[in-house]
């Protein structure tokens, strides 16, 4: 049996949601005689004509809070399924997909990378255009250094293969889908990053990103989320969401919005970068009241995204105003 508390909690939720929640093992990783399943869960209407949303976390094993936020949200959904008619109603209009712990091997070792020393966010077959920061942008020097991409030309790590398969089957098969991948560890603000990571050019769906941001601002004023293209901070090789976005883009009739939530939780890493790779405390709120606050705050955001996916027809920008929105986005993030 796995000894990871996050995995145990996920298994309890799966048990609680039996009958509503479809769960299966997407792949398994092992360490000595321990085996860690990577679970995928689905609920809601599977009709491929309907919108879909996927929730991902624990890609970086050190960032336990991403998984915790998803488990908190998932437990709340499953509990409400017992009595909440409006939730059942909503689930007739949307497909939900969860992979809350993509890298259980890494989490068992409190490491960012997986058990092979590969950073799953540097491991996809996408090359950055132009320069990337040394090491941080992804490298092939050694699995003993952080941000290692894996061997050139090799297949993606099995955790990434499982993630990509789930996204292709359950999200990209739908006309509209959102993916939200929960991380922690950049600065003091909560940030929502969108592609690209491999170059500094605006994506074709900038108008949709802005529309979604405005919808969130109107629905939940005074929130602390800052929307930005990842490339505003740094470019990187091997970003798995860029990889999937580029695949999705081949079908222009579809919309796929991959978002990365970067929960702002570091204050002192800048002063001692070595702590980045060893201490739990940097990336995860430790004090209980703070943890509870973080869990509650991000549940609002995840719940909003679920509803926004379901109701995308009502807020997506269509026609000529799309171009105007796109230009606003370019002026805001890409001209400086
Ligand atoms: Zn991360």
Coordinates of C-alpha atoms and ligand atoms in Angstrom, one line a residue:
X1 CA 0.0 0.0 0.0
X2 CA 1.2 3.5 -0.8
X3 CA 2.3 5.5 2.2
X4 CA 1.9 8.9 0.7
X5 CA -0.9 10.8 2.7
X6 CA -2.0 12.5 -0.5
X7 CA -2.5 9.2 -2.3
X8 CA -4.3 7.8 0.7
X9 CA -6.7 10.8 0.7
X10 CA -7.3 10.4 -3.0
X11 CA -8.2 6.7 -2.5
X12 CA -10.6 7.7 0.3
X13 CA -12.3 10.2 -2.0
X14 CA -12.5 7.6 -4.8
X15 CA -14.3 5.3 -2.4
X16 CA -16.6 8.1 -1.3
X17 CA -17.4 9.0 -4.9
X18 CA -18.0 5.4 -6.0
X19 CA -20.9 5.3 -8.4
X20 CA -20.3 8.9 -9.7
X21 CA -16.6 8.9 -10.1
X22 CA -14.8 6.8 -12.7
X23 CA -11.3 6.1 -11.6
X24 CA -8.5 4.1 -13.1
X25 CA -4.7 3.8 -12.9
X26 CA -3.1 5.7 -15.8
X27 CA 0.4 4.3 -15.0
X28 CA 2.4 3.1 -12.1
X29 CA 5.8 4.1 -10.9
X30 CA 7.9 2.0 -8.5
X31 CA 10.6 2.6 -6.0
X32 CA 12.2 -0.5 -4.6
X33 CA 9.2 -2.7 -3.6
X34 CA 6.8 0.3 -3.3
X35 CA 4.5 1.0 -6.2
X36 CA 2.7 4.3 -6.7
X37 CA -0.3 4.5 -9.0
X38 CA -1.0 7.6 -11.0
X39 CA -4.8 7.9 -10.9
X40 CA -7.1 9.5 -13.4
X41 CA -10.7 10.3 -12.5
X42 CA -13.6 11.4 -14.6
X43 CA -17.1 12.5 -13.9
X44 CA -19.9 14.4 -15.6
X45 CA -21.3 14.0 -19.1
X46 CA -18.9 12.1 -21.5
X47 CA -20.6 13.5 -24.6
X48 CA -17.6 14.8 -26.8
X49 CA -19.8 17.7 -28.1
X50 CA -19.9 19.2 -24.6
X51 CA -17.1 21.3 -22.9
X52 CA -14.6 19.7 -20.7
X53 CA -12.1 20.7 -18.0
X54 CA -9.1 18.9 -16.6
X55 CA -7.5 19.5 -13.2
X56 CA -3.9 18.5 -12.7
X57 CA -1.4 18.7 -9.8
X58 CA 1.7 17.2 -8.3
X59 CA 3.7 17.3 -11.5
X60 CA 6.5 18.7 -9.3
X61 CA 6.6 16.3 -6.3
X62 CA 7.8 19.0 -3.9
X63 CA 4.8 21.2 -4.5
X64 CA 2.4 19.1 -2.4
X65 CA 0.0 22.1 -2.0
X66 CA -1.1 21.8 -5.7
X67 CA -2.3 18.2 -5.0
X68 CA -3.8 19.2 -1.7
X69 CA -5.9 22.0 -3.3
X70 CA -7.3 19.6 -5.9
X71 CA -8.1 16.9 -3.3
X72 CA -9.9 19.5 -1.2
X73 CA -11.9 20.6 -4.2
X74 CA -12.6 17.0 -5.4
X75 CA -13.7 16.0 -1.9
X76 CA -16.1 18.9 -1.8
X77 CA -17.6 17.9 -5.2
X78 CA -18.0 14.3 -4.2
X79 CA -19.6 15.2 -0.9
X80 CA -22.0 17.5 -2.7
X81 CA -23.0 14.8 -5.1
X82 CA -24.9 13.2 -2.3
X83 CA -27.4 16.1 -2.0
X84 CA -26.7 19.0 -4.4
X85 CA -29.2 18.9 -7.3
X86 CA -27.6 22.0 -8.9
X87 CA -24.3 20.2 -9.1
X88 CA -25.9 17.2 -10.8
X89 CA -27.5 19.6 -13.2
X90 CA -24.2 21.2 -14.0
X91 CA -22.5 17.9 -14.6
X92 CA -25.0 17.1 -17.3
X93 CA -23.4 20.0 -19.3
X94 CA -19.7 19.4 -18.7
X95 CA -17.0 16.7 -18.4
X96 CA -14.5 16.8 -15.5
X97 CA -11.2 15.1 -15.5
X98 CA -8.7 14.9 -12.6
X99 CA -5.1 13.8 -12.4
X100 CA -4.4 15.3 -9.0
X101 CA -1.0 13.5 -8.4
X102 CA 1.0 13.2 -11.6
X103 CA 4.3 12.5 -10.0
X104 CA 3.7 10.4 -6.8
X105 CA 7.3 9.0 -7.0
X106 CA 8.7 12.5 -6.8
X107 CA 6.3 13.4 -4.0
X108 CA 7.4 10.4 -2.0
X109 CA 11.0 11.7 -2.2
X110 CA 10.0 15.4 -1.7
X111 CA 11.7 16.2 -5.0
X112 CA 10.6 18.4 -7.9
X113 CA 11.6 15.8 -10.5
X114 CA 10.3 12.2 -11.0
X115 CA 12.2 9.2 -9.8
X116 CA 14.4 9.3 -12.9
X117 CA 15.5 12.8 -12.0
X118 CA 13.5 14.3 -14.9
X119 CA 11.5 17.5 -14.5
X120 CA 8.2 16.7 -16.1
X121 CA 7.7 20.3 -17.1
X122 CA 10.9 20.2 -19.2
X123 CA 10.4 16.8 -20.7
X124 CA 8.0 17.3 -23.6
X125 CA 9.3 17.4 -27.2
X126 CA 9.2 21.2 -27.6
X127 CA 12.4 23.2 -28.2
X128 CA 12.5 26.8 -27.0
X129 CA 13.1 29.4 -29.7
X130 CA 15.9 31.8 -28.6
X131 CA 17.7 31.7 -25.3
X132 CA 16.6 30.1 -22.1
X133 CA 18.0 30.8 -18.7
X134 CA 20.9 28.4 -17.8
X135 CA 19.6 25.2 -16.1
X136 CA 16.2 26.7 -15.2
X137 CA 15.1 26.7 -18.9
X138 CA 15.8 23.0 -19.1
X139 CA 19.0 21.1 -19.9
X140 CA 20.4 17.6 -20.6
X141 CA 23.6 17.9 -18.5
X142 CA 22.6 15.5 -15.6
X143 CA 19.6 14.2 -13.8
X144 CA 21.3 15.2 -10.6
X145 CA 20.7 18.9 -11.5
X146 CA 17.3 20.4 -11.3
X147 CA 15.3 21.1 -14.4
X148 CA 16.8 18.1 -16.3
X149 CA 14.9 17.3 -19.5
X150 CA 15.8 13.7 -20.0
X151 CA 17.8 12.1 -22.7
X152 CA 17.6 13.7 -26.2
X153 CA 15.3 11.8 -28.5
X154 CA 13.9 9.5 -25.8
X155 CA 10.1 9.1 -25.3
X156 CA 8.5 11.3 -22.7
X157 CA 8.5 9.9 -19.1
X158 CA 5.6 7.6 -18.4
X159 CA 3.9 10.1 -16.1
X160 CA 3.9 12.7 -19.0
X161 CA 2.7 10.0 -21.4
X162 CA -0.2 9.3 -19.1
X163 CA -1.0 13.0 -18.8
X164 CA -0.9 13.6 -22.5
X165 CA -3.0 10.6 -23.3
X166 CA -5.7 11.8 -20.8
X167 CA -5.6 15.3 -22.3
X168 CA -5.9 14.0 -25.8
X169 CA -8.7 11.6 -25.1
X170 CA -10.7 13.6 -22.6
X171 CA -10.0 17.3 -23.4
X172 CA -8.8 17.7 -27.0
X173 CA -11.6 15.6 -28.3
X174 CA -14.1 18.3 -27.1
X175 CA -14.8 21.6 -29.0
X176 CA -14.0 23.6 -25.8
X177 CA -11.7 22.6 -23.0
X178 CA -9.6 24.1 -20.2
X179 CA -6.8 22.5 -18.3
X180 CA -5.6 23.9 -15.0
X181 CA -2.3 22.6 -13.6
X182 CA -1.6 23.5 -9.9
X183 CA 1.9 24.5 -8.9
X184 CA 3.5 26.6 -6.2
X185 CA 6.6 28.5 -5.9
X186 CA 6.8 31.7 -7.9
X187 CA 7.0 35.0 -6.0
X188 CA 4.4 36.4 -3.7
X189 CA 1.3 36.7 -5.9
X190 CA -0.9 33.9 -7.2
X191 CA -0.3 33.8 -10.9
X192 CA -2.2 32.2 -13.8
X193 CA 0.2 31.4 -16.6
X194 CA -0.8 30.6 -20.1
X195 CA 1.3 29.6 -23.2
X196 CA 3.7 30.0 -24.7
X197 CA 6.7 28.9 -22.7
X198 CA 8.8 28.0 -25.7
X199 CA 8.6 31.4 -27.4
X200 CA 7.6 35.0 -26.7
X201 CA 4.8 35.1 -29.3
X202 CA 1.1 35.6 -28.4
X203 CA -1.2 32.6 -28.7
X204 CA -4.2 32.6 -31.0
X205 CA -6.5 32.4 -28.0
X206 CA -5.4 35.5 -26.2
X207 CA -8.9 37.0 -26.6
X208 CA -10.4 34.0 -24.8
X209 CA -7.8 34.3 -22.0
X210 CA -8.7 38.0 -21.5
X211 CA -12.4 37.2 -21.6
X212 CA -11.9 34.5 -19.0
X213 CA -9.9 36.9 -16.8
X214 CA -12.5 39.6 -17.0
X215 CA -15.2 37.1 -16.3
X216 CA -13.4 36.1 -13.1
X217 CA -12.7 39.7 -12.1
X218 CA -16.4 40.5 -12.5
X219 CA -17.6 37.3 -10.7
X220 CA -15.0 37.5 -7.9
X221 CA -13.7 41.1 -7.5
X222 CA -10.7 41.7 -5.3
X223 CA -9.2 38.3 -6.1
X224 CA -5.4 38.1 -6.1
X225 CA -4.7 36.3 -9.4
X226 CA -2.4 37.8 -11.9
X227 CA -2.8 36.5 -15.5
X228 CA 0.4 36.4 -17.6
X229 CA 2.0 34.5 -20.4
X230 CA 4.7 32.3 -19.0
X231 CA 7.2 33.8 -21.5
X232 CA 6.9 37.1 -19.7
X233 CA 9.0 35.4 -16.9
X234 CA 11.2 33.0 -18.8
X235 CA 11.2 30.7 -21.7
X236 CA 11.8 27.0 -21.3
X237 CA 12.3 23.8 -23.3
X238 CA 10.0 20.9 -23.0
X239 CA 6.9 22.5 -21.5
X240 CA 4.2 19.9 -21.6
X241 CA 1.3 22.4 -21.9
X242 CA 3.0 24.1 -24.8
X243 CA 3.3 20.7 -26.4
X244 CA -0.4 19.9 -25.9
X245 CA -1.5 23.4 -26.9
X246 CA 0.5 23.1 -30.2
X247 CA -1.3 19.8 -30.9
X248 CA -4.7 21.3 -30.1
X249 CA -4.0 24.2 -32.4
X250 CA -3.9 22.0 -35.5
X251 CA -7.7 21.9 -35.3
X252 CA -8.8 25.5 -35.6
X253 CA -12.4 24.7 -34.8
X254 CA -11.5 23.8 -31.3
X255 CA -10.4 25.8 -28.2
X256 CA -8.0 24.5 -25.6
X257 CA -6.9 26.8 -22.9
X258 CA -4.2 25.3 -20.7
X259 CA -3.6 27.4 -17.5
X260 CA -1.0 26.9 -14.9
X261 CA -1.8 28.1 -11.4
X262 CA 1.4 29.2 -9.7
X263 CA 0.5 29.7 -6.1
X264 CA 2.7 32.5 -4.7
X265 CA 4.4 31.1 -1.7
X266 CA 8.0 32.0 -1.6
X267 CA 9.5 34.7 0.3
X268 CA 13.0 33.6 1.2
X269 CA 14.0 31.3 -1.7
X270 CA 15.6 34.3 -3.4
X271 CA 17.9 34.7 -0.5
X272 CA 18.9 31.0 -0.4
X273 CA 18.3 29.3 -3.7
X274 CA 19.6 26.0 -2.5
X275 CA 16.5 25.6 -0.3
X276 CA 14.5 25.3 -3.5
X277 CA 15.5 21.7 -3.8
X278 CA 15.3 20.5 -0.3
X279 CA 12.8 22.1 2.0
X280 CA 9.1 21.4 2.1
X281 CA 8.4 24.7 3.8
X282 CA 9.3 26.9 0.9
X283 CA 6.7 25.5 -1.4
X284 CA 3.9 24.6 1.0
X285 CA 2.1 26.5 3.6
X286 CA 2.8 24.8 6.9
X287 CA 0.8 26.6 9.5
X288 CA -2.7 25.1 9.6
X289 CA -4.7 28.3 9.4
X290 CA -2.7 29.4 6.4
X291 CA -3.1 26.1 4.7
X292 CA -6.9 26.2 5.2
X293 CA -7.0 29.7 3.8
X294 CA -5.1 28.6 0.7
X295 CA -7.3 25.6 0.2
X296 CA -10.5 27.7 0.5
X297 CA -9.2 30.5 -1.8
X298 CA -8.2 28.3 -4.6
X299 CA -11.4 26.2 -4.4
X300 CA -13.3 29.4 -5.4
X301 CA -11.0 29.6 -8.5
X302 CA -11.4 25.9 -9.5
X303 CA -15.2 26.1 -9.0
X304 CA -15.3 29.2 -11.2
X305 CA -13.3 27.5 -13.9
X306 CA -15.6 24.5 -13.9
X307 CA -18.6 26.7 -14.3
X308 CA -16.8 28.9 -16.9
X309 CA -16.1 25.8 -19.0
X310 CA -19.7 24.6 -18.7
X311 CA -21.0 28.1 -19.7
X312 CA -18.3 29.0 -22.3
X313 CA -21.0 29.8 -24.9
X314 CA -22.1 32.7 -22.8
X315 CA -18.7 34.5 -22.5
X316 CA -16.5 33.5 -25.4
X317 CA -15.8 36.4 -27.6
X318 CA -17.0 36.0 -31.2
X319 CA -16.8 38.0 -34.4
X320 CA -14.9 41.2 -34.9
X321 CA -14.5 42.0 -31.2
X322 CA -12.2 39.0 -31.0
X323 CA -9.6 40.9 -32.9
X324 CA -9.9 43.9 -30.7
X325 CA -9.5 41.7 -27.6
X326 CA -6.5 40.0 -29.1
X327 CA -4.9 43.4 -29.8
X328 CA -5.6 44.5 -26.2
X329 CA -3.7 41.4 -25.0
X330 CA -0.8 42.1 -27.3
X331 CA -0.6 45.7 -26.0
X332 CA -0.7 44.5 -22.4
X333 CA 1.8 41.7 -22.4
X334 CA 3.9 41.7 -25.5
X335 CA 4.9 45.3 -26.2
X336 CA 7.5 46.6 -23.8
Ligands
LIG1 ZN1 5.9 23.5 -10.3

